[in-house]
Structures are given as structure tokens and as C-alpha cells.
Short mmCIF file of C-alpha atoms and ligand atoms in Angstrom, two decimals:
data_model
loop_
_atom_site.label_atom_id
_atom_site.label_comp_id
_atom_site.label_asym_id
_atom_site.label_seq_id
_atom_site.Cartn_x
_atom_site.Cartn_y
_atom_site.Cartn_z
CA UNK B 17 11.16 -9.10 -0.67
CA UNK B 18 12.67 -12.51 -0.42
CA UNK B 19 16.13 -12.92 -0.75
CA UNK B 20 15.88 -16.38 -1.30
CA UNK B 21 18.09 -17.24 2.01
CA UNK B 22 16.45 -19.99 3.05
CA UNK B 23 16.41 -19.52 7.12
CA UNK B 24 12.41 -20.19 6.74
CA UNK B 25 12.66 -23.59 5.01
CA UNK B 26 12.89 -25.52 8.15
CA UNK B 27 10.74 -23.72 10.09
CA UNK B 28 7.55 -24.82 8.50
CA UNK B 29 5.85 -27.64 9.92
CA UNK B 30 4.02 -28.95 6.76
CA UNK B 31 7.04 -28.57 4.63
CA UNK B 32 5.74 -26.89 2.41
CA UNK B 33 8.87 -24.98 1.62
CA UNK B 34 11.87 -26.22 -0.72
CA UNK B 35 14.86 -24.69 -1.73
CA UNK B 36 15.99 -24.19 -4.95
CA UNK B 37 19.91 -22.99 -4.12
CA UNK B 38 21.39 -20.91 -7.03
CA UNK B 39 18.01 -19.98 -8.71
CA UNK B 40 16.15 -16.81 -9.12
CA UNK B 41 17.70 -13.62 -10.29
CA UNK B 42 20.65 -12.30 -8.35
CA UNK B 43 20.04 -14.23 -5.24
CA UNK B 44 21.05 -16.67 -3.32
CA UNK B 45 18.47 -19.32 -4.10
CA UNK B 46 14.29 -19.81 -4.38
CA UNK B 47 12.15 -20.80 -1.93
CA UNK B 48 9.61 -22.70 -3.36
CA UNK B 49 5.81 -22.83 -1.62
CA UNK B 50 3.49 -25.82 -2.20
CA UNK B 51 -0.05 -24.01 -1.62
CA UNK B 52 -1.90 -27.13 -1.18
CA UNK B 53 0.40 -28.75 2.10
CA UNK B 54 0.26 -24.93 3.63
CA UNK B 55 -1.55 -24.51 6.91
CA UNK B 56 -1.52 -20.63 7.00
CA UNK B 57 0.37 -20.80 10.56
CA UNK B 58 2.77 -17.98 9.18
CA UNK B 59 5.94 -19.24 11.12
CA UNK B 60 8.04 -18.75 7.90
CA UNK B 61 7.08 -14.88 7.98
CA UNK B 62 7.88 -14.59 11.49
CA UNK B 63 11.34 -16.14 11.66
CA UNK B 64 11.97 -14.30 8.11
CA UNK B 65 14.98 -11.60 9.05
CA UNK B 66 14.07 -10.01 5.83
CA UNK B 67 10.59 -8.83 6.61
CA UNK B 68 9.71 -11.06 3.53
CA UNK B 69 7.37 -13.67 2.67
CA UNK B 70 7.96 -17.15 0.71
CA UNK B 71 4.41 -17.63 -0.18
CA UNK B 72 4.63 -16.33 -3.47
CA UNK B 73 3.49 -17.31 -6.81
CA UNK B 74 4.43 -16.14 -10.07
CA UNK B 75 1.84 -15.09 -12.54
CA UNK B 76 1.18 -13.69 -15.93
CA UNK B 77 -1.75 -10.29 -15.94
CA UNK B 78 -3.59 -12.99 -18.22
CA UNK B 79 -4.01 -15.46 -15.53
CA UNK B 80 -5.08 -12.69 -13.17
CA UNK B 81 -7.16 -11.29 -15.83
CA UNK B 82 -8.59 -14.93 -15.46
CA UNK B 83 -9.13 -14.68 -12.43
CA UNK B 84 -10.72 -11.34 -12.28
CA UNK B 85 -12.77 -12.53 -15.12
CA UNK B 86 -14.83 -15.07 -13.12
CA UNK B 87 -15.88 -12.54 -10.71
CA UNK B 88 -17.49 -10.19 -12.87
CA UNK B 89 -21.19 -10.63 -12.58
CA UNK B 90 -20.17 -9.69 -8.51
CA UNK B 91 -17.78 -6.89 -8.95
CA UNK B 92 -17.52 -3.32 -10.93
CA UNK B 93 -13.70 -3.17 -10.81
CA UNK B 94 -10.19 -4.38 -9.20
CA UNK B 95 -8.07 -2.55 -6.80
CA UNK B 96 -4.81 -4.01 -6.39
CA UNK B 97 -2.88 -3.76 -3.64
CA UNK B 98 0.53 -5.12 -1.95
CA UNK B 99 3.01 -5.22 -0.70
CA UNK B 100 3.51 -2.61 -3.10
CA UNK B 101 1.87 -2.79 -6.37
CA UNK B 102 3.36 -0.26 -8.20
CA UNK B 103 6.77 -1.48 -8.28
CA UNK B 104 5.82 -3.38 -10.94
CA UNK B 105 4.25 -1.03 -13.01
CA UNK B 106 4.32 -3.07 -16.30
CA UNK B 107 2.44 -5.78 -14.91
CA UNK B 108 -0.10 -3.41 -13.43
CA UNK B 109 -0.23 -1.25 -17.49
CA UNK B 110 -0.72 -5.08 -18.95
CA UNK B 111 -3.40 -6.47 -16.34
CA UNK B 112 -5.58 -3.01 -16.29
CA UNK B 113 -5.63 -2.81 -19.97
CA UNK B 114 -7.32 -6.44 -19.99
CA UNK B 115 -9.84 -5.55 -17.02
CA UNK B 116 -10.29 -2.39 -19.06
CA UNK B 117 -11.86 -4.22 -22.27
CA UNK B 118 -14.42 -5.74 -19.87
CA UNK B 119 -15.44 -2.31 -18.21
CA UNK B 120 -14.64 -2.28 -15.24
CA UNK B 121 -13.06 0.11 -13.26
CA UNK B 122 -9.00 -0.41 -12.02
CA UNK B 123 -7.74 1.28 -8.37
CA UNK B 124 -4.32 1.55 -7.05
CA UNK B 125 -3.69 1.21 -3.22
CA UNK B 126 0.26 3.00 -2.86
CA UNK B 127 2.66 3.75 -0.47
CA UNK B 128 3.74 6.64 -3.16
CA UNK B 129 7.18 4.90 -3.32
CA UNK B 130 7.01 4.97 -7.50
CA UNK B 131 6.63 8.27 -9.76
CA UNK B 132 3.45 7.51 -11.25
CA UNK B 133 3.99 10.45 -13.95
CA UNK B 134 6.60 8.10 -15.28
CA UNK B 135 4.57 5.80 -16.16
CA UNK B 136 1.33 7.61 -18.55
CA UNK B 137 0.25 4.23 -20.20
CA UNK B 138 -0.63 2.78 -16.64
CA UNK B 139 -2.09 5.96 -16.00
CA UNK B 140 -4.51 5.66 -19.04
CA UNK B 141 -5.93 2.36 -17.43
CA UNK B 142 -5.71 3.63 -13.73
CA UNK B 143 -9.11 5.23 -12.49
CA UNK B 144 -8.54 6.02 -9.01
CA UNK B 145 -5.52 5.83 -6.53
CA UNK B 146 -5.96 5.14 -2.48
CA UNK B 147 -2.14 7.26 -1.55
CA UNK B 148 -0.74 6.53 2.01
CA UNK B 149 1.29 9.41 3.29
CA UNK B 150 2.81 8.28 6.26
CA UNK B 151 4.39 11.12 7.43
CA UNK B 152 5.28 15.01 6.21
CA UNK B 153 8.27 15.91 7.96
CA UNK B 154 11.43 14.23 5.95
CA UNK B 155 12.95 13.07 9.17
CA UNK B 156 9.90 11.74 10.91
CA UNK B 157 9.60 9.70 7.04
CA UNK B 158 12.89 8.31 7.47
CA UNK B 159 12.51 7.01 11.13
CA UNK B 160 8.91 5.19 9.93
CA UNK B 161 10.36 4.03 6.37
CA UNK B 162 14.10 4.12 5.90
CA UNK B 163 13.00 6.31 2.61
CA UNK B 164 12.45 9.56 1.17
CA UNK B 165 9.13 11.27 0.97
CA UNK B 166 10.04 13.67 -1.46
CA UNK B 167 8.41 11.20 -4.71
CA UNK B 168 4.80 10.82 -2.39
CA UNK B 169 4.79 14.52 -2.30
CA UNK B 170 5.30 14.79 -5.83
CA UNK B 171 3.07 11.88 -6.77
CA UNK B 172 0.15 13.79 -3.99
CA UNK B 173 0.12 17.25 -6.66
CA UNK B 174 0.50 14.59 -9.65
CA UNK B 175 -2.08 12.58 -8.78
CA UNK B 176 -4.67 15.38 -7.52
CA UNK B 177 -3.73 17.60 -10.56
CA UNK B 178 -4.60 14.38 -12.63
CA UNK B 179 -7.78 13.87 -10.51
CA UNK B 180 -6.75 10.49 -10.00
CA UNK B 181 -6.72 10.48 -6.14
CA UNK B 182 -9.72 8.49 -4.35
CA UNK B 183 -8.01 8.89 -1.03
CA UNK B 184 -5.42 10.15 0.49
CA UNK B 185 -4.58 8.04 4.39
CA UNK B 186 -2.73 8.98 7.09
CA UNK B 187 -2.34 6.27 9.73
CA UNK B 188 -2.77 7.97 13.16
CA UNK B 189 0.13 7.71 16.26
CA UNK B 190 1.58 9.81 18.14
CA UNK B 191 4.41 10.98 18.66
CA UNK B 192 5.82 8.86 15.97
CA UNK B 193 4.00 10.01 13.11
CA UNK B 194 3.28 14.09 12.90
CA UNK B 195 -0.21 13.42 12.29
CA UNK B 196 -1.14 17.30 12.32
CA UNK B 197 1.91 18.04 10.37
CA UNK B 198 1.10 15.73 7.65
CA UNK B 199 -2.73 17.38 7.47
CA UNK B 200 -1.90 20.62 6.84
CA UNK B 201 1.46 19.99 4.58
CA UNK B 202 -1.42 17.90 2.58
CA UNK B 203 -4.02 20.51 2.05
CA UNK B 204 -1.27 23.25 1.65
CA UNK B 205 -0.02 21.24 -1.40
CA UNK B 206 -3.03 20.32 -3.01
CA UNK B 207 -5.32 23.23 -1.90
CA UNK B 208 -7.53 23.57 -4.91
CA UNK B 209 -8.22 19.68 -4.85
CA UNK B 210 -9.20 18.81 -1.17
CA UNK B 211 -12.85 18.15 -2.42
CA UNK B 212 -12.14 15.27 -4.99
CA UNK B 213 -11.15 13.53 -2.36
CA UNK B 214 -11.80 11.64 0.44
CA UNK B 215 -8.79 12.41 3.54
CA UNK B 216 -8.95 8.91 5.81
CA UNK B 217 -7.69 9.14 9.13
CA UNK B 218 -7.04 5.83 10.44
CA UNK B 219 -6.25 4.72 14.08
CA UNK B 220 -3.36 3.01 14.77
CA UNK B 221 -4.25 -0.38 15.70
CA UNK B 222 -1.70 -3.07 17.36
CA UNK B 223 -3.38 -6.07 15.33
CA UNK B 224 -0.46 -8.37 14.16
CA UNK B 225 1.73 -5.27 14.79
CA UNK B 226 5.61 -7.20 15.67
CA UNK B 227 7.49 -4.41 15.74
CA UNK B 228 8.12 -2.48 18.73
CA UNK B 229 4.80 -0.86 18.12
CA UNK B 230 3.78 -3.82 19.35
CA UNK B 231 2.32 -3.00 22.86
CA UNK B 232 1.04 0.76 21.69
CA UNK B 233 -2.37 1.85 22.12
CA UNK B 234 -5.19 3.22 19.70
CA UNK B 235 -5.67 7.04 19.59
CA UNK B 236 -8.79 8.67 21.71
CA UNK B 237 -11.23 8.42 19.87
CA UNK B 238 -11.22 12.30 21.56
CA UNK B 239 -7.83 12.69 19.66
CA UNK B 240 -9.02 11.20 16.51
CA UNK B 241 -11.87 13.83 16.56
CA UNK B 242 -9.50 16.79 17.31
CA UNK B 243 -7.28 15.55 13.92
CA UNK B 244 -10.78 15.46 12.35
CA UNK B 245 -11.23 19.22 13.51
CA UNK B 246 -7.60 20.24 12.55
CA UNK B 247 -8.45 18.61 8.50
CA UNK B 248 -12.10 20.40 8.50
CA UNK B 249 -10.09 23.92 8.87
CA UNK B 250 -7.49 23.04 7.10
CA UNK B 251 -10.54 22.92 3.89
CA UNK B 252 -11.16 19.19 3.41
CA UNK B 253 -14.27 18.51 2.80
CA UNK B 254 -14.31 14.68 3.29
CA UNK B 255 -13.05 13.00 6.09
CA UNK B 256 -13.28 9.92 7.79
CA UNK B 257 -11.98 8.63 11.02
CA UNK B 258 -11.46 4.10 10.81
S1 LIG C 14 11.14 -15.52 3.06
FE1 LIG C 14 12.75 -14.61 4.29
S2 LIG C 14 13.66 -16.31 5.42
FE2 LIG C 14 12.46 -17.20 3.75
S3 LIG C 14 13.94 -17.46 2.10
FE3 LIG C 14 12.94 -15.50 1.78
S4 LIG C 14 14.29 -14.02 2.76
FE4 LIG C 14 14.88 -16.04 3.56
S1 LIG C 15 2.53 -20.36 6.56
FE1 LIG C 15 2.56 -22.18 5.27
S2 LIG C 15 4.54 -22.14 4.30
FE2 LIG C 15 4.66 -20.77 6.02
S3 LIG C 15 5.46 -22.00 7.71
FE3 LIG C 15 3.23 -22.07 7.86
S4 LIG C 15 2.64 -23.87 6.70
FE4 LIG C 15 4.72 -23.40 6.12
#
């Protein structure tokens, strides 16, 4: 999230950044991105120390209901997405319950970072969620995240309980995520539900990976198949490998 620090400003080549210094809410200033001079060359994300983005904008659920609305004949609902969508769970409540009068259906796509059984309006409007869990052990959590996984685990029995989950994903690496781990502490926590929905095992690919993950290679697809094995007797019932 931007911090409004202004180290990107100069390093687009367009400028299509300003800075406001002093405005937005407790920080230091807001970086302000003209759409229409952007080039999409995404220096100001790469020199970002923050991990942030300036190309924001601000916008009400009615002009994304708006939006949504002109795409209707094409579409029979909205997933939204992030980033991380459900840290603003009011906007998501407002925005479903206008998609909601036009019938169509409204997904989540979480990291499990927000306790969704805090929030039962946006619940009422929320069909389906897609629920990464990135790791089971609390330690290997931390090393990937910097957080706790104690909410996703709570949110994984919420949700399935609910029968709100579409998906649950685990993004495939080893040794860095406890991809085995992670498949059994799943089905051992939501046993009775592993047939409403769909487990997604997912290969970790280096695309427009920075980190030091950088240089890593994707799974076997041998290895990919023996996770597949480990989930089918471990009782899901649908799996797929991306
Ligand atoms: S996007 Fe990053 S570098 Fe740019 S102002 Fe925000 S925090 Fe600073
Ligand atoms: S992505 Fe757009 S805003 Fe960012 S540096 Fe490139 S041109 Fe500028």
C-alpha cells in the first residue's frame, strides 16, 4: 500500500506521476497518476521500496456498479480480486448488494487475511469465495507472509461450514512452502466438506517473480502429480493441477 513517499515520482518517464506533499490520510503525501500520459512500463512499481503501486484510482461501488453494469449482456457475475479485496469489506457489502439487484452472481478471490464471519452483511451478497492458503505450518506462514495463519484457518471451517468456498489454492514450491503439509492440515479441518469444493494446485511459476524466487524453477509436472495423489487420499474429490 502506498505510503505516499514519493521515491517513484521521478522515475516515470511520461510523468505521469505528481505529488501532492501533506495529503492523504496519515501519510506523508499522494501520488497522483494521470491514466491517459501512462505507458504501462511499470518502473514506478519496481523502484517502489514499499512493494506498492501509485496507479490507483479512487472510486465509489456506484461507479463500479457502472461499470459492471455495461458488461452484463457478456457476463453472469463479478469476482473481485486484489491486492486484497477484503480489506475493504464495506466497499465490497455496498458494490455486491448493487450487482445483486441485477442477478448476477458476486465471488471473492482472498488471501484469508480478514475474518469473513465478521462481516454477515457481505456475506449475504457473497456467493462463492476462491481462499489461498499459502502455507499450514505457522512458521513456514511467517517466512512466506510476515503474518499469522491462524484467521485463514478459521475463515477455511467458516467458509466451508457456510458452503461458501469455490476453491481452496495452494501455490506449489518446495521446500519453501509445505505443500503436503498444507493438503492434509486442509482436508483434516474441513473433512466433511472436501466435495463442495474444488482443491487447485498451482505450479509455481517465475513470471514477473522479483523476489529472490526469482531464478526458481516450476515443479515436475511428476511432483505436481504425486501432490495430486497425496489430496486424492487425503478425500478430495476435485482437484486440479495449473
Ligand atoms: S508507490 Fe511506492 S514509491 Fe511511489 S509514492 Fe507510493 S510508496 Fe512511495
Ligand atoms: S507505469 Fe505508468 S506511471 Fe508508472 S512509471 Fe510507467 S508510465 Fe509512469
Amino acid at each position: 500500500m502506498c505510503i505516499g513517499c514519493g521515491i517513484c515520482v521521478d522515475k516515470c518517464p511520461v510523468q505521469a506521476l505528481t505529488l501532492k506533499k501533506g495529503a492523504g490520510e496519515g501519510r506523508r503525501g499522494a501520488v497522483i497518476w494521470d491514466e491517459t500520459k501512462c505507458i504501462q512500463c511499470d518502473n514506478c512499481i519496481r523502484v517502489c521500496p514499499y512493494s506498492a503501486s501509485p496507479k490507483i484510482r479512487y472510486m465509489e461501488a456506484s461507479e463500479v456498479f457502472e461499470q459492471v453494469s455495461k458488461n452484463i449482456p457478456f457476463i453472469r457475475g463479478i469476482t473481485v480480486s486484489g491486492g486484497e479485496c477484503t480489506l475493504y469489506p464495506e466497499f465490497l457489502t455496498e458494490l455486491f448488494e448493487l450487482v445483486k439487484t441485477k442477478g448476477l452472481t458476486c465471488y471473492i478471490d482472498s488471501n484469508g487475511c480478514t475474518d469473513f464471519s465478521r462481516y454477515p452483511e457481505l456475506m449475504k451478497y457473497c456467493d462463492k469465495v476462491m481462499l489461498d492458503v499459502k502455507a499450514w505450518d505457522k512458521e513456514v506462514f511467517y517466512r512466506l507472509t510476515q503474518g499469522e495463519n491462524d484467521i485463514v484457518k478459521k475463515n477455511l471451517v467458516y467458509l466451508a461450514e457456510e458452503h461458501k468456498l469455490e476453491e481452496v489454492r495452494i501455490v506449489c514450491l518446495e521446500p519453501e512452502v509445505d505443500v503436503e503439509a498444507t493438503i492434509r492440515g486442509i482436508a483434516e479441518n474441513v473433512e466433511k466438506y472436501l466435495n463442495q469444493f474444488t482443491l487447485k494446485l498451482i505450479a509455481f511459476r517465475n513470471h514477473g517473480v522479483s523476489t529472490k524466487l526469482k531464478d526458481r524453477e516450476t515443479p515436475s509436472y511428476e511432483k505436481m502429480r504425486e501432490w495430486e495423489r497425496i489430496a486424492g487420499l487425503c478425500g478430495f474429490s476435485n482437484i486440479r493441477i495449473v
